[in-house]
Amino acid sequence: MRLNVFRALYAALAAAITTSALLMPAGSASAAPDPSGRAIGAAADSIDATCKSHNRNYIVRKYYRGPRLYTLRCGTQTWGWKHIKARHGWNNTMDRKISTAIWSGEPTGRGGFSTYQNTYPRIEKFRTIIGTPAGTNDLLTAYKVDQPAVASAVARC
């Protein structure tokens, strides 16, 4: 008897989980966590709509480096999400690269973090720059680099 009740509960739970997963919208931040358990960021259309209805200081993403919080604000054409979208493109890959650079990248001399390819000479692959008119822990810009670390001392934007 108990085994039948357990099987019925298990089947009901499995059906509920499957149904709830199917009902989540594809662009939902909670719809598809990456393998590390962090949620994949909102789609560009979703952030664009958010920034159209909020001012430039509105926070659209949060990134962490240990206990320290870094934010991405709507921004303008010269800094923040609007700048990154217009100059460098925005998608889930860009969001993950920013998260990785901030979480585990090496600090740069300009208040940001970079990731490198493990080669000799080392090649910088991706760079973030932190610090905006809205705050010192805000993301100014982020972009792909692909050049030796020594040659990349001058920022792209």
mmCIF file of N, CA, C and O in Angstrom, residues 1-44:
data_model
loop_
_atom_site.group_PDB
_atom_site.id
_atom_site.type_symbol
_atom_site.label_atom_id
_atom_site.label_comp_id
_atom_site.label_asym_id
_atom_site.label_seq_id
_atom_site.Cartn_x
_atom_site.Cartn_y
_atom_site.Cartn_z
ATOM 1 N N MET A 1 0.820 -1.191 0.000
ATOM 2 C CA MET A 1 0.000 0.000 0.000
ATOM 3 C C MET A 1 0.869 1.262 0.000
ATOM 4 O O MET A 1 0.646 2.162 -0.786
ATOM 5 N N ARG A 2 1.850 1.329 0.896
ATOM 6 C CA ARG A 2 2.730 2.494 0.981
ATOM 7 C C ARG A 2 3.506 2.695 -0.312
ATOM 8 O O ARG A 2 3.745 3.819 -0.725
ATOM 9 N N LEU A 3 3.922 1.603 -0.934
ATOM 10 C CA LEU A 3 4.654 1.691 -2.178
ATOM 11 C C LEU A 3 3.796 2.324 -3.273
ATOM 12 O O LEU A 3 4.275 3.159 -4.040
ATOM 13 N N ASN A 4 2.534 1.972 -3.334
ATOM 14 C CA ASN A 4 1.630 2.554 -4.324
ATOM 15 C C ASN A 4 1.418 4.049 -4.080
ATOM 16 O O ASN A 4 1.358 4.838 -5.015
ATOM 17 N N VAL A 5 1.308 4.444 -2.808
ATOM 18 C CA VAL A 5 1.152 5.852 -2.464
ATOM 19 C C VAL A 5 2.414 6.617 -2.860
ATOM 20 O O VAL A 5 2.350 7.699 -3.442
ATOM 21 N N PHE A 6 3.571 6.042 -2.568
ATOM 22 C CA PHE A 6 4.851 6.670 -2.923
ATOM 23 C C PHE A 6 4.948 6.849 -4.438
ATOM 24 O O PHE A 6 5.328 7.904 -4.913
ATOM 25 N N ARG A 7 4.590 5.819 -5.194
ATOM 26 C CA ARG A 7 4.644 5.897 -6.663
ATOM 27 C C ARG A 7 3.690 6.966 -7.184
ATOM 28 O O ARG A 7 4.022 7.708 -8.106
ATOM 29 N N ALA A 8 2.517 7.060 -6.612
ATOM 30 C CA ALA A 8 1.543 8.060 -7.034
ATOM 31 C C ALA A 8 2.050 9.475 -6.737
ATOM 32 O O ALA A 8 1.937 10.382 -7.570
ATOM 33 N N LEU A 9 2.622 9.661 -5.549
ATOM 34 C CA LEU A 9 3.180 10.964 -5.197
ATOM 35 C C LEU A 9 4.351 11.326 -6.112
ATOM 36 O O LEU A 9 4.486 12.467 -6.561
ATOM 37 N N TYR A 10 5.210 10.366 -6.382
ATOM 38 C CA TYR A 10 6.362 10.585 -7.254
ATOM 39 C C TYR A 10 5.895 10.971 -8.662
ATOM 40 O O TYR A 10 6.412 11.914 -9.253
ATOM 41 N N ALA A 11 4.912 10.279 -9.196
ATOM 42 C CA ALA A 11 4.380 10.569 -10.528
ATOM 43 C C ALA A 11 3.756 11.962 -10.566
ATOM 44 O O ALA A 11 3.944 12.714 -11.525
ATOM 45 N N ALA A 12 3.025 12.330 -9.520
ATOM 46 C CA ALA A 12 2.399 13.653 -9.462
ATOM 47 C C ALA A 12 3.456 14.755 -9.394
ATOM 48 O O ALA A 12 3.346 15.790 -10.057
ATOM 49 N N LEU A 13 4.492 14.534 -8.595
ATOM 50 C CA LEU A 13 5.577 15.502 -8.472
ATOM 51 C C LEU A 13 6.314 15.659 -9.795
ATOM 52 O O LEU A 13 6.592 16.780 -10.230
ATOM 53 N N ALA A 14 6.626 14.557 -10.448
ATOM 54 C CA ALA A 14 7.314 14.605 -11.736
ATOM 55 C C ALA A 14 6.475 15.345 -12.778
ATOM 56 O O ALA A 14 6.987 16.159 -13.550
ATOM 57 N N ALA A 15 5.181 15.107 -12.791
ATOM 58 C CA ALA A 15 4.289 15.789 -13.729
ATOM 59 C C ALA A 15 4.235 17.284 -13.445
ATOM 60 O O ALA A 15 4.244 18.110 -14.364
ATOM 61 N N ALA A 16 4.192 17.657 -12.174
ATOM 62 C CA ALA A 16 4.150 19.078 -11.800
ATOM 63 C C ALA A 16 5.424 19.789 -12.220
ATOM 64 O O ALA A 16 5.388 20.911 -12.730
ATOM 65 N N ILE A 17 6.560 19.157 -12.016
ATOM 66 C CA ILE A 17 7.839 19.760 -12.396
ATOM 67 C C ILE A 17 7.905 19.927 -13.908
ATOM 68 O O ILE A 17 8.302 20.973 -14.412
ATOM 69 N N THR A 18 7.526 18.904 -14.627
ATOM 70 C CA THR A 18 7.539 18.980 -16.094
ATOM 71 C C THR A 18 6.618 20.070 -16.590
ATOM 72 O O THR A 18 6.976 20.868 -17.457
ATOM 73 N N THR A 19 5.437 20.156 -16.035
ATOM 74 C CA THR A 19 4.466 21.167 -16.450
ATOM 75 C C THR A 19 4.982 22.567 -16.151
ATOM 76 O O THR A 19 4.911 23.454 -16.996
ATOM 77 N N SER A 20 5.544 22.784 -14.969
ATOM 78 C CA SER A 20 6.031 24.116 -14.622
ATOM 79 C C SER A 20 7.203 24.511 -15.504
ATOM 80 O O SER A 20 7.337 25.671 -15.872
ATOM 81 N N ALA A 21 8.064 23.572 -15.866
ATOM 82 C CA ALA A 21 9.186 23.877 -16.746
ATOM 83 C C ALA A 21 8.700 24.257 -18.136
ATOM 84 O O ALA A 21 9.260 25.135 -18.783
ATOM 85 N N LEU A 22 7.633 23.619 -18.603
ATOM 86 C CA LEU A 22 7.101 23.929 -19.924
ATOM 87 C C LEU A 22 6.399 25.273 -19.967
ATOM 88 O O LEU A 22 6.311 25.902 -21.011
ATOM 89 N N LEU A 23 5.903 25.736 -18.830
ATOM 90 C CA LEU A 23 5.184 27.004 -18.784
ATOM 91 C C LEU A 23 6.095 28.216 -18.660
ATOM 92 O O LEU A 23 5.650 29.335 -18.861
ATOM 93 N N MET A 24 7.381 28.013 -18.310
ATOM 94 C CA MET A 24 8.288 29.138 -18.169
ATOM 95 C C MET A 24 8.607 29.717 -19.533
ATOM 96 O O MET A 24 8.917 28.991 -20.458
ATOM 97 N N PRO A 25 8.565 31.050 -19.667
ATOM 98 C CA PRO A 25 8.914 31.640 -20.955
ATOM 99 C C PRO A 25 10.388 31.427 -21.259
ATOM 100 O O PRO A 25 11.225 31.387 -20.357
ATOM 101 N N ALA A 26 10.719 31.310 -22.544
ATOM 102 C CA ALA A 26 12.093 31.023 -22.961
ATOM 103 C C ALA A 26 13.072 32.096 -22.518
ATOM 104 O O ALA A 26 14.208 31.821 -22.226
ATOM 105 N N GLY A 27 12.664 33.365 -22.470
ATOM 106 C CA GLY A 27 13.563 34.443 -22.090
ATOM 107 C C GLY A 27 13.643 34.671 -20.599
ATOM 108 O O GLY A 27 14.319 35.566 -20.136
ATOM 109 N N SER A 28 12.950 33.878 -19.817
ATOM 110 C CA SER A 28 12.921 34.064 -18.383
ATOM 111 C C SER A 28 14.285 33.766 -17.773
ATOM 112 O O SER A 28 14.945 32.807 -18.126
ATOM 113 N N ALA A 29 14.718 34.597 -16.843
ATOM 114 C CA ALA A 29 16.011 34.399 -16.212
ATOM 115 C C ALA A 29 16.053 33.102 -15.430
ATOM 116 O O ALA A 29 17.101 32.521 -15.257
ATOM 117 N N SER A 30 14.902 32.641 -14.963
ATOM 118 C CA SER A 30 14.893 31.410 -14.185
ATOM 119 C C SER A 30 14.627 30.185 -15.041
ATOM 120 O O SER A 30 14.599 29.078 -14.547
ATOM 121 N N ALA A 31 14.423 30.371 -16.339
ATOM 122 C CA ALA A 31 14.067 29.252 -17.201
ATOM 123 C C ALA A 31 15.223 28.298 -17.435
ATOM 124 O O ALA A 31 15.010 27.111 -17.571
ATOM 125 N N ALA A 32 16.448 28.794 -17.501
ATOM 126 C CA ALA A 32 17.558 27.922 -17.854
ATOM 127 C C ALA A 32 18.824 28.301 -17.106
ATOM 128 O O ALA A 32 19.635 29.072 -17.602
ATOM 129 N N PRO A 33 19.023 27.782 -15.904
ATOM 130 C CA PRO A 33 20.258 28.092 -15.210
ATOM 131 C C PRO A 33 21.426 27.422 -15.912
ATOM 132 O O PRO A 33 21.280 26.380 -16.531
ATOM 133 N N ASP A 34 22.610 28.053 -15.841
ATOM 134 C CA ASP A 34 23.771 27.424 -16.447
ATOM 135 C C ASP A 34 24.287 26.322 -15.529
ATOM 136 O O ASP A 34 23.781 26.149 -14.419
ATOM 137 N N PRO A 35 25.279 25.525 -15.954
ATOM 138 C CA PRO A 35 25.735 24.385 -15.155
ATOM 139 C C PRO A 35 26.203 24.732 -13.742
ATOM 140 O O PRO A 35 26.146 23.912 -12.851
ATOM 141 N N SER A 36 26.663 25.983 -13.510
ATOM 142 C CA SER A 36 27.128 26.350 -12.173
ATOM 143 C C SER A 36 25.972 26.714 -11.246
ATOM 144 O O SER A 36 26.182 26.973 -10.081
ATOM 145 N N GLY A 37 24.758 26.765 -11.776
ATOM 146 C CA GLY A 37 23.603 27.085 -10.955
ATOM 147 C C GLY A 37 23.187 28.529 -11.012
ATOM 148 O O GLY A 37 22.133 28.899 -10.528
ATOM 149 N N ARG A 38 24.008 29.398 -11.626
ATOM 150 C CA ARG A 38 23.625 30.805 -11.755
ATOM 151 C C ARG A 38 22.619 30.928 -12.882
ATOM 152 O O ARG A 38 22.716 30.249 -13.889
ATOM 153 N N ALA A 39 21.670 31.832 -12.731
ATOM 154 C CA ALA A 39 20.658 32.022 -13.767
ATOM 155 C C ALA A 39 21.272 32.738 -14.955
ATOM 156 O O ALA A 39 22.092 33.630 -14.795
ATOM 157 N N ILE A 40 20.878 32.348 -16.145
ATOM 158 C CA ILE A 40 21.307 33.027 -17.353
ATOM 159 C C ILE A 40 20.533 34.334 -17.431
ATOM 160 O O ILE A 40 19.358 34.386 -17.106
ATOM 161 N N GLY A 41 21.192 35.388 -17.870
ATOM 162 C CA GLY A 41 20.606 36.714 -17.870
ATOM 163 C C GLY A 41 19.424 36.875 -18.797
ATOM 164 O O GLY A 41 19.166 36.057 -19.664
ATOM 165 N N ALA A 42 18.728 37.952 -18.596
ATOM 166 C CA ALA A 42 17.542 38.260 -19.386
ATOM 167 C C ALA A 42 17.938 38.546 -20.834
ATOM 168 O O ALA A 42 19.026 39.019 -21.113
ATOM 169 N N ALA A 43 17.032 38.276 -21.745
ATOM 170 C CA ALA A 43 17.263 38.527 -23.158
ATOM 171 C C ALA A 43 17.376 40.022 -23.408
ATOM 172 O O ALA A 43 16.863 40.839 -22.648
ATOM 173 N N ALA A 44 18.037 40.382 -24.504
ATOM 174 C CA ALA A 44 18.242 41.790 -24.836
ATOM 175 C C ALA A 44 16.913 42.531 -24.972
ATOM 176 O O ALA A 44 16.795 43.673 -24.537
#
